[in-house]
PDB file of C-alpha atoms in Angstrom:
ATOM      1  CA  ASP X   1      -7.378  -1.390  -2.150  1.00  0.00           C
ATOM      2  CA  ALA X   2     -10.469  -3.459  -1.521  1.00  0.00           C
ATOM      3  CA  GLY X   3     -10.813  -6.532  -3.666  1.00  0.00           C
ATOM      4  CA  VAL X   4     -13.981  -8.048  -5.068  1.00  0.00           C
ATOM      5  CA  ILE X   5     -16.498  -8.422  -2.254  1.00  0.00           C
ATOM      6  CA  GLN X   6     -19.123 -11.158  -2.280  1.00  0.00           C
ATOM      7  CA  SER X   7     -21.949 -11.804   0.126  1.00  0.00           C
ATOM      8  CA  PRO X   8     -23.031 -13.949   1.767  1.00  0.00           C
ATOM      9  CA  ARG X   9     -19.998 -16.236   2.227  1.00  0.00           C
ATOM     10  CA  HIS X  10     -22.251 -19.183   2.978  1.00  0.00           C
ATOM     11  CA  GLU X  11     -25.915 -19.827   2.237  1.00  0.00           C
ATOM     12  CA  VAL X  12     -27.936 -22.862   3.233  1.00  0.00           C
ATOM     13  CA  THR X  13     -31.558 -22.976   2.190  1.00  0.00           C
ATOM     14  CA  GLU X  14     -34.292 -25.392   1.235  1.00  0.00           C
ATOM     15  CA  MET X  15     -35.141 -26.238  -2.303  1.00  0.00           C
ATOM     16  CA  GLY X  16     -37.741 -23.972  -3.855  1.00  0.00           C
ATOM     17  CA  GLN X  17     -36.505 -20.902  -2.034  1.00  0.00           C
ATOM     18  CA  GLU X  18     -35.161 -17.828  -3.797  1.00  0.00           C
ATOM     19  CA  VAL X  19     -31.429 -17.229  -3.426  1.00  0.00           C
ATOM     20  CA  THR X  20     -29.707 -13.906  -4.109  1.00  0.00           C
ATOM     21  CA  LEU X  21     -25.930 -13.623  -4.309  1.00  0.00           C
ATOM     22  CA  ARG X  22     -24.270 -10.223  -4.285  1.00  0.00           C
ATOM     23  CA  CYS X  23     -21.042  -8.830  -5.665  1.00  0.00           C
ATOM     24  CA  LYS X  24     -19.166  -5.542  -5.469  1.00  0.00           C
ATOM     25  CA  PRO X  25     -16.411  -5.383  -8.104  1.00  0.00           C
ATOM     26  CA  ILE X  26     -13.143  -3.509  -7.774  1.00  0.00           C
ATOM     27  CA  SER X  27     -13.647   0.203  -8.346  1.00  0.00           C
ATOM     28  CA  GLY X  28     -12.678   1.199 -11.882  1.00  0.00           C
ATOM     29  CA  HIS X  29     -13.091  -2.281 -13.335  1.00  0.00           C
ATOM     30  CA  ASN X  30     -15.416  -2.337 -16.320  1.00  0.00           C
ATOM     31  CA  SER X  31     -16.070  -6.066 -16.628  1.00  0.00           C
ATOM     32  CA  LEU X  32     -17.770  -8.398 -14.160  1.00  0.00           C
ATOM     33  CA  PHE X  33     -18.039 -12.175 -14.350  1.00  0.00           C
ATOM     34  CA  TRP X  34     -20.142 -14.738 -12.480  1.00  0.00           C
ATOM     35  CA  TYR X  35     -18.770 -18.296 -12.226  1.00  0.00           C
ATOM     36  CA  ARG X  36     -19.916 -21.540 -10.643  1.00  0.00           C
ATOM     37  CA  GLN X  37     -17.366 -24.059  -9.372  1.00  0.00           C
ATOM     38  CA  THR X  38     -17.979 -27.756  -8.677  1.00  0.00           C
ATOM     39  CA  MET X  39     -15.659 -30.723  -8.379  1.00  0.00           C
ATOM     40  CA  MET X  40     -17.167 -32.366 -11.435  1.00  0.00           C
ATOM     41  CA  ARG X  41     -17.279 -29.435 -13.843  1.00  0.00           C
ATOM     42  CA  GLY X  42     -14.609 -27.100 -12.517  1.00  0.00           C
ATOM     43  CA  LEU X  43     -15.003 -23.338 -12.961  1.00  0.00           C
ATOM     44  CA  GLU X  44     -17.852 -22.506 -15.348  1.00  0.00           C
ATOM     45  CA  LEU X  45     -18.650 -19.034 -16.630  1.00  0.00           C
ATOM     46  CA  LEU X  46     -22.328 -18.214 -16.145  1.00  0.00           C
ATOM     47  CA  ILE X  47     -22.545 -14.649 -17.437  1.00  0.00           C
ATOM     48  CA  TYR X  48     -20.406 -11.589 -17.849  1.00  0.00           C
ATOM     49  CA  PHE X  49     -21.055  -7.862 -18.075  1.00  0.00           C
ATOM     50  CA  ASN X  50     -19.110  -5.104 -19.767  1.00  0.00           C
ATOM     51  CA  ASN X  51     -19.899  -1.545 -18.643  1.00  0.00           C
ATOM     52  CA  ASN X  52     -22.977  -2.913 -16.805  1.00  0.00           C
ATOM     53  CA  VAL X  53     -24.376  -4.516 -19.995  1.00  0.00           C
ATOM     54  CA  PRO X  54     -24.726  -8.339 -20.190  1.00  0.00           C
ATOM     55  CA  ILE X  55     -22.500  -9.540 -23.024  1.00  0.00           C
ATOM     56  CA  ASP X  56     -22.739 -13.315 -22.868  1.00  0.00           C
ATOM     57  CA  ASP X  57     -25.231 -15.270 -20.771  1.00  0.00           C
ATOM     58  CA  SER X  58     -24.904 -18.534 -22.658  1.00  0.00           C
ATOM     59  CA  GLY X  59     -23.526 -20.208 -19.539  1.00  0.00           C
ATOM     60  CA  MET X  60     -26.634 -19.552 -17.461  1.00  0.00           C
ATOM     61  CA  PRO X  61     -28.040 -23.049 -16.849  1.00  0.00           C
ATOM     62  CA  GLU X  62     -31.727 -22.276 -17.267  1.00  0.00           C
ATOM     63  CA  ASP X  63     -34.407 -19.671 -16.731  1.00  0.00           C
ATOM     64  CA  ARG X  64     -34.239 -20.132 -12.979  1.00  0.00           C
ATOM     65  CA  PHE X  65     -30.999 -18.153 -13.042  1.00  0.00           C
ATOM     66  CA  SER X  66     -30.908 -14.411 -13.612  1.00  0.00           C
ATOM     67  CA  ALA X  67     -28.251 -11.731 -13.147  1.00  0.00           C
ATOM     68  CA  LYS X  68     -28.372  -7.971 -13.011  1.00  0.00           C
ATOM     69  CA  MET X  69     -25.864  -5.157 -12.829  1.00  0.00           C
ATOM     70  CA  PRO X  70     -27.799  -1.963 -12.039  1.00  0.00           C
ATOM     71  CA  ASN X  71     -24.631   0.111 -11.668  1.00  0.00           C
ATOM     72  CA  ALA X  72     -20.853  -0.166 -11.905  1.00  0.00           C
ATOM     73  CA  SER X  73     -20.426  -1.120  -8.264  1.00  0.00           C
ATOM     74  CA  PHE X  74     -23.027  -3.827  -7.738  1.00  0.00           C
ATOM     75  CA  SER X  75     -24.290  -7.033  -9.280  1.00  0.00           C
ATOM     76  CA  THR X  76     -26.654  -9.806  -8.211  1.00  0.00           C
ATOM     77  CA  LEU X  77     -27.125 -13.407  -9.251  1.00  0.00           C
ATOM     78  CA  LYS X  78     -30.555 -14.800  -8.423  1.00  0.00           C
ATOM     79  CA  ILE X  79     -31.800 -18.367  -8.443  1.00  0.00           C
ATOM     80  CA  GLN X  80     -35.561 -18.868  -8.244  1.00  0.00           C
ATOM     81  CA  PRO X  81     -36.643 -21.515  -7.466  1.00  0.00           C
ATOM     82  CA  SER X  82     -33.482 -23.153  -6.159  1.00  0.00           C
ATOM     83  CA  GLU X  83     -32.802 -26.892  -6.568  1.00  0.00           C
ATOM     84  CA  PRO X  84     -30.297 -29.224  -4.835  1.00  0.00           C
ATOM     85  CA  ARG X  85     -28.235 -29.466  -8.053  1.00  0.00           C
ATOM     86  CA  ASP X  86     -27.537 -25.731  -7.769  1.00  0.00           C
ATOM     87  CA  SER X  87     -25.308 -26.438  -4.759  1.00  0.00           C
ATOM     88  CA  ALA X  88     -21.829 -25.154  -5.603  1.00  0.00           C
ATOM     89  CA  VAL X  89     -19.411 -22.311  -4.899  1.00  0.00           C
ATOM     90  CA  TYR X  90     -20.320 -19.195  -6.858  1.00  0.00           C
ATOM     91  CA  PHE X  91     -17.584 -16.698  -7.661  1.00  0.00           C
ATOM     92  CA  CYS X  92     -17.706 -13.149  -8.880  1.00  0.00           C
ATOM     93  CA  ALA X  93     -14.680 -11.665 -10.648  1.00  0.00           C
ATOM     94  CA  SER X  94     -13.869  -8.317 -12.218  1.00  0.00           C
ATOM     95  CA  SER X  95     -11.290  -7.032 -14.690  1.00  0.00           C
ATOM     96  CA  ARG X  96     -10.254  -3.609 -15.925  1.00  0.00           C
ATOM     97  CA  THR X  97     -11.491  -4.067 -19.472  1.00  0.00           C
ATOM     98  CA  GLY X  98     -13.493  -6.559 -21.488  1.00  0.00           C
ATOM     99  CA  GLU X  99     -10.438  -7.931 -23.280  1.00  0.00           C
ATOM    100  CA  GLY X 100     -10.007 -11.659 -22.796  1.00  0.00           C
ATOM    101  CA  SER X 101      -6.312 -11.266 -22.043  1.00  0.00           C
ATOM    102  CA  GLN X 102      -6.981  -9.154 -18.966  1.00  0.00           C
ATOM    103  CA  PRO X 103      -6.382 -10.829 -15.598  1.00  0.00           C
ATOM    104  CA  GLN X 104      -9.456 -11.380 -13.489  1.00  0.00           C
ATOM    105  CA  HIS X 105      -9.716 -10.608  -9.778  1.00  0.00           C
ATOM    106  CA  PHE X 106     -11.922 -12.997  -7.870  1.00  0.00           C
ATOM    107  CA  GLY X 107     -13.921 -12.645  -4.701  1.00  0.00           C
ATOM    108  CA  ASP X 108     -13.802 -15.353  -2.055  1.00  0.00           C
ATOM    109  CA  GLY X 109     -17.022 -16.913  -3.273  1.00  0.00           C
ATOM    110  CA  THR X 110     -20.412 -17.866  -1.861  1.00  0.00           C
ATOM    111  CA  ARG X 111     -20.752 -21.500  -0.846  1.00  0.00           C
ATOM    112  CA  LEU X 112     -24.379 -22.399  -1.617  1.00  0.00           C
ATOM    113  CA  SER X 113     -26.080 -25.499  -0.258  1.00  0.00           C
ATOM    114  CA  ILE X 114     -29.633 -26.300  -1.331  1.00  0.00           C
ATOM    115  CA  LEU X 115     -31.249 -28.958   0.849  1.00  0.00           C
TER     116      LEU X 115
ATOM    117  CA  THR M   1     -14.545 -25.323 -29.140  1.00  0.00           C
ATOM    118  CA  GLN M   2     -11.485 -24.258 -27.203  1.00  0.00           C
ATOM    119  CA  LEU M   3     -10.554 -26.539 -24.327  1.00  0.00           C
ATOM    120  CA  LEU M   4      -7.723 -26.478 -21.821  1.00  0.00           C
ATOM    121  CA  GLU M   5      -6.753 -29.876 -20.436  1.00  0.00           C
ATOM    122  CA  GLN M   6      -4.719 -29.920 -17.234  1.00  0.00           C
ATOM    123  CA  SER M   7      -2.711 -32.825 -15.897  1.00  0.00           C
ATOM    124  CA  PRO M   8      -2.332 -34.425 -13.543  1.00  0.00           C
ATOM    125  CA  GLN M   9      -5.703 -33.857 -11.915  1.00  0.00           C
ATOM    126  CA  PHE M  10      -4.313 -34.568  -8.442  1.00  0.00           C
ATOM    127  CA  LEU M  11      -0.758 -34.539  -7.112  1.00  0.00           C
ATOM    128  CA  SER M  12       0.413 -35.335  -3.598  1.00  0.00           C
ATOM    129  CA  ILE M  13       4.101 -34.917  -2.793  1.00  0.00           C
ATOM    130  CA  GLN M  14       6.471 -34.443   0.110  1.00  0.00           C
ATOM    131  CA  GLU M  15       8.028 -31.123   1.029  1.00  0.00           C
ATOM    132  CA  GLY M  16      11.237 -30.531  -0.893  1.00  0.00           C
ATOM    133  CA  GLU M  17      10.252 -32.459  -4.018  1.00  0.00           C
ATOM    134  CA  ASN M  18      10.064 -30.940  -7.488  1.00  0.00           C
ATOM    135  CA  LEU M  19       6.982 -31.177  -9.702  1.00  0.00           C
ATOM    136  CA  THR M  20       5.603 -30.130 -13.059  1.00  0.00           C
ATOM    137  CA  VAL M  21       1.973 -29.641 -14.044  1.00  0.00           C
ATOM    138  CA  TYR M  22       0.707 -29.219 -17.572  1.00  0.00           C
ATOM    139  CA  CYS M  23      -1.911 -27.266 -19.484  1.00  0.00           C
ATOM    140  CA  ASN M  24      -2.607 -28.428 -23.043  1.00  0.00           C
ATOM    141  CA  SER M  25      -4.908 -27.477 -25.877  1.00  0.00           C
ATOM    142  CA  SER M  26      -5.411 -28.215 -29.549  1.00  0.00           C
ATOM    143  CA  SER M  27      -6.101 -24.504 -30.054  1.00  0.00           C
ATOM    144  CA  VAL M  28      -3.646 -21.632 -30.258  1.00  0.00           C
ATOM    145  CA  PHE M  29      -3.938 -19.046 -27.509  1.00  0.00           C
ATOM    146  CA  SER M  30      -2.623 -15.497 -27.702  1.00  0.00           C
ATOM    147  CA  SER M  31      -1.741 -15.751 -24.013  1.00  0.00           C
ATOM    148  CA  LEU M  32      -2.249 -18.031 -21.040  1.00  0.00           C
ATOM    149  CA  GLN M  33      -2.729 -17.171 -17.386  1.00  0.00           C
ATOM    150  CA  TRP M  34      -1.960 -19.290 -14.330  1.00  0.00           C
ATOM    151  CA  TYR M  35      -3.967 -18.915 -11.123  1.00  0.00           C
ATOM    152  CA  ARG M  36      -3.643 -20.533  -7.706  1.00  0.00           C
ATOM    153  CA  GLN M  37      -6.711 -21.132  -5.575  1.00  0.00           C
ATOM    154  CA  GLU M  38      -6.381 -21.894  -1.873  1.00  0.00           C
ATOM    155  CA  PRO M  39      -9.202 -23.591   0.073  1.00  0.00           C
ATOM    156  CA  GLY M  40     -12.057 -21.222   0.842  1.00  0.00           C
ATOM    157  CA  GLU M  41     -10.722 -18.483  -1.414  1.00  0.00           C
ATOM    158  CA  GLY M  42     -11.019 -17.365  -5.013  1.00  0.00           C
ATOM    159  CA  PRO M  43      -8.313 -17.932  -7.639  1.00  0.00           C
ATOM    160  CA  VAL M  44      -5.416 -15.477  -7.605  1.00  0.00           C
ATOM    161  CA  LEU M  45      -3.388 -14.662 -10.708  1.00  0.00           C
ATOM    162  CA  LEU M  46       0.222 -15.875 -10.606  1.00  0.00           C
ATOM    163  CA  VAL M  47       1.474 -15.007 -14.074  1.00  0.00           C
ATOM    164  CA  THR M  48       0.538 -14.318 -17.683  1.00  0.00           C
ATOM    165  CA  VAL M  49       2.629 -15.737 -20.537  1.00  0.00           C
ATOM    166  CA  VAL M  50       2.275 -14.074 -23.907  1.00  0.00           C
ATOM    167  CA  THR M  51       5.096 -15.038 -26.289  1.00  0.00           C
ATOM    168  CA  GLY M  52       5.639 -18.550 -27.666  1.00  0.00           C
ATOM    169  CA  GLY M  53       8.620 -20.120 -25.889  1.00  0.00           C
ATOM    170  CA  GLU M  54       8.484 -17.576 -23.081  1.00  0.00           C
ATOM    171  CA  VAL M  55       9.761 -18.576 -19.642  1.00  0.00           C
ATOM    172  CA  LYS M  56       8.785 -16.639 -16.529  1.00  0.00           C
ATOM    173  CA  LYS M  57      10.012 -17.233 -12.997  1.00  0.00           C
ATOM    174  CA  LEU M  58       8.258 -16.374  -9.778  1.00  0.00           C
ATOM    175  CA  LYS M  59      10.580 -17.407  -6.919  1.00  0.00           C
ATOM    176  CA  ARG M  60      10.487 -21.250  -7.005  1.00  0.00           C
ATOM    177  CA  LEU M  61       7.836 -21.361  -9.731  1.00  0.00           C
ATOM    178  CA  THR M  62       8.823 -21.502 -13.414  1.00  0.00           C
ATOM    179  CA  PHE M  63       6.193 -21.026 -16.106  1.00  0.00           C
ATOM    180  CA  GLN M  64       6.735 -21.874 -19.760  1.00  0.00           C
ATOM    181  CA  PHE M  65       4.575 -21.152 -22.801  1.00  0.00           C
ATOM    182  CA  GLY M  66       4.942 -23.626 -25.658  1.00  0.00           C
ATOM    183  CA  ASP M  67       6.531 -22.484 -28.903  1.00  0.00           C
ATOM    184  CA  ALA M  68       3.244 -23.048 -30.754  1.00  0.00           C
ATOM    185  CA  ARG M  69       1.253 -21.331 -27.971  1.00  0.00           C
ATOM    186  CA  LYS M  70      -0.938 -24.405 -27.488  1.00  0.00           C
ATOM    187  CA  ASP M  71       0.440 -25.523 -24.149  1.00  0.00           C
ATOM    188  CA  SER M  72       2.066 -24.347 -20.958  1.00  0.00           C
ATOM    189  CA  SER M  73       3.773 -25.874 -17.964  1.00  0.00           C
ATOM    190  CA  LEU M  74       4.378 -24.909 -14.360  1.00  0.00           C
ATOM    191  CA  HIS M  75       7.410 -26.295 -12.566  1.00  0.00           C
ATOM    192  CA  ILE M  76       7.821 -25.936  -8.815  1.00  0.00           C
ATOM    193  CA  THR M  77      11.230 -26.476  -7.264  1.00  0.00           C
ATOM    194  CA  ALA M  78      11.557 -27.672  -3.680  1.00  0.00           C
ATOM    195  CA  ALA M  79       7.822 -27.575  -3.003  1.00  0.00           C
ATOM    196  CA  GLN M  80       6.632 -26.289   0.365  1.00  0.00           C
ATOM    197  CA  PRO M  81       3.337 -26.834   2.218  1.00  0.00           C
ATOM    198  CA  GLY M  82       2.422 -23.245   1.338  1.00  0.00           C
ATOM    199  CA  ASP M  83       2.319 -24.271  -2.332  1.00  0.00           C
ATOM    200  CA  THR M  84      -0.720 -26.436  -1.614  1.00  0.00           C
ATOM    201  CA  GLY M  85      -3.729 -25.426  -3.678  1.00  0.00           C
ATOM    202  CA  LEU M  86      -5.570 -25.751  -6.967  1.00  0.00           C
ATOM    203  CA  TYR M  87      -3.563 -24.531  -9.966  1.00  0.00           C
ATOM    204  CA  LEU M  88      -5.685 -23.325 -12.870  1.00  0.00           C
ATOM    205  CA  CYS M  89      -4.646 -22.285 -16.350  1.00  0.00           C
ATOM    206  CA  ALA M  90      -6.855 -19.971 -18.405  1.00  0.00           C
ATOM    207  CA  GLY M  91      -6.833 -18.432 -21.856  1.00  0.00           C
ATOM    208  CA  PRO M  92      -8.890 -15.872 -23.794  1.00  0.00           C
ATOM    209  CA  ASN M  93     -12.028 -17.284 -25.410  1.00  0.00           C
ATOM    210  CA  TYR M  94     -12.175 -16.423 -29.064  1.00  0.00           C
ATOM    211  CA  GLY M  95     -14.658 -19.134 -29.967  1.00  0.00           C
ATOM    212  CA  GLY M  96     -17.665 -17.213 -28.803  1.00  0.00           C
ATOM    213  CA  SER M  97     -17.985 -13.619 -27.761  1.00  0.00           C
ATOM    214  CA  GLN M  98     -14.708 -12.137 -26.672  1.00  0.00           C
ATOM    215  CA  GLY M  99     -13.890 -10.831 -23.260  1.00  0.00           C
ATOM    216  CA  ASN M 100     -13.994 -13.935 -21.148  1.00  0.00           C
ATOM    217  CA  LEU M 101     -11.504 -16.616 -20.166  1.00  0.00           C
ATOM    218  CA  ILE M 102     -11.645 -20.366 -20.619  1.00  0.00           C
ATOM    219  CA  PHE M 103     -10.386 -22.218 -17.544  1.00  0.00           C
ATOM    220  CA  GLY M 104      -8.949 -25.701 -17.274  1.00  0.00           C
ATOM    221  CA  LYS M 105     -10.263 -27.923 -14.483  1.00  0.00           C
ATOM    222  CA  GLY M 106      -7.032 -27.515 -12.567  1.00  0.00           C
ATOM    223  CA  THR M 107      -4.394 -29.577 -10.791  1.00  0.00           C
ATOM    224  CA  LYS M 108      -4.982 -30.057  -7.090  1.00  0.00           C
ATOM    225  CA  LEU M 109      -1.581 -30.052  -5.372  1.00  0.00           C
ATOM    226  CA  SER M 110      -0.988 -31.221  -1.835  1.00  0.00           C
ATOM    227  CA  VAL M 111       2.477 -30.751  -0.320  1.00  0.00           C
ATOM    228  CA  LYS M 112       2.965 -32.660   2.911  1.00  0.00           C
ATOM    229  CA  PRO M 113       5.490 -31.519   5.522  1.00  0.00           C
TER     230      PRO M 113
END
């Protein structure tokens, strides 16, 4: 079975540019999570969806970040405008249900560098 | 606020040595999960512990959940270079909206041949 698929794997762009990260969750999983990972702060939850509906976006750093899930098989995380401090690895994960005890399946991440 | 503290932050050992890493909290968790993350990849679930005092074994890895369900440990016997990676513990977040996990910052393990 295909796992969580993220694209692109790497993105290098100049500050001020719009960045769009994409995620395809595992088929049949109802919950989708976006994380950001840095050495300093570890793995931080940005936002998560249950049945395509955003449940908690309190981790989104500021208005420059937005996320959408138009259907059960696709989600995007957008940063506009991007800043150097946004440089990090961004992970998407999915789980079968929205219960916190459910294991999460992660993609391989997008390594984002903002120059 | 629920927090998971992991220690040590970094660990570098020789092949064949034993090691233990810890995951501690002042909060009670209904369950804890352990993940391993290899360079360039996302975290992968190793095990979930649910019952206080529970011990689970996965080949050379032994996971224990504290009796009070506030802490957990991972013991690796005869470590191998393939065990190298970032070990993360995570638990359900009941402080805010439910449905997500709280992650510790991890223990970065390096096993040298």
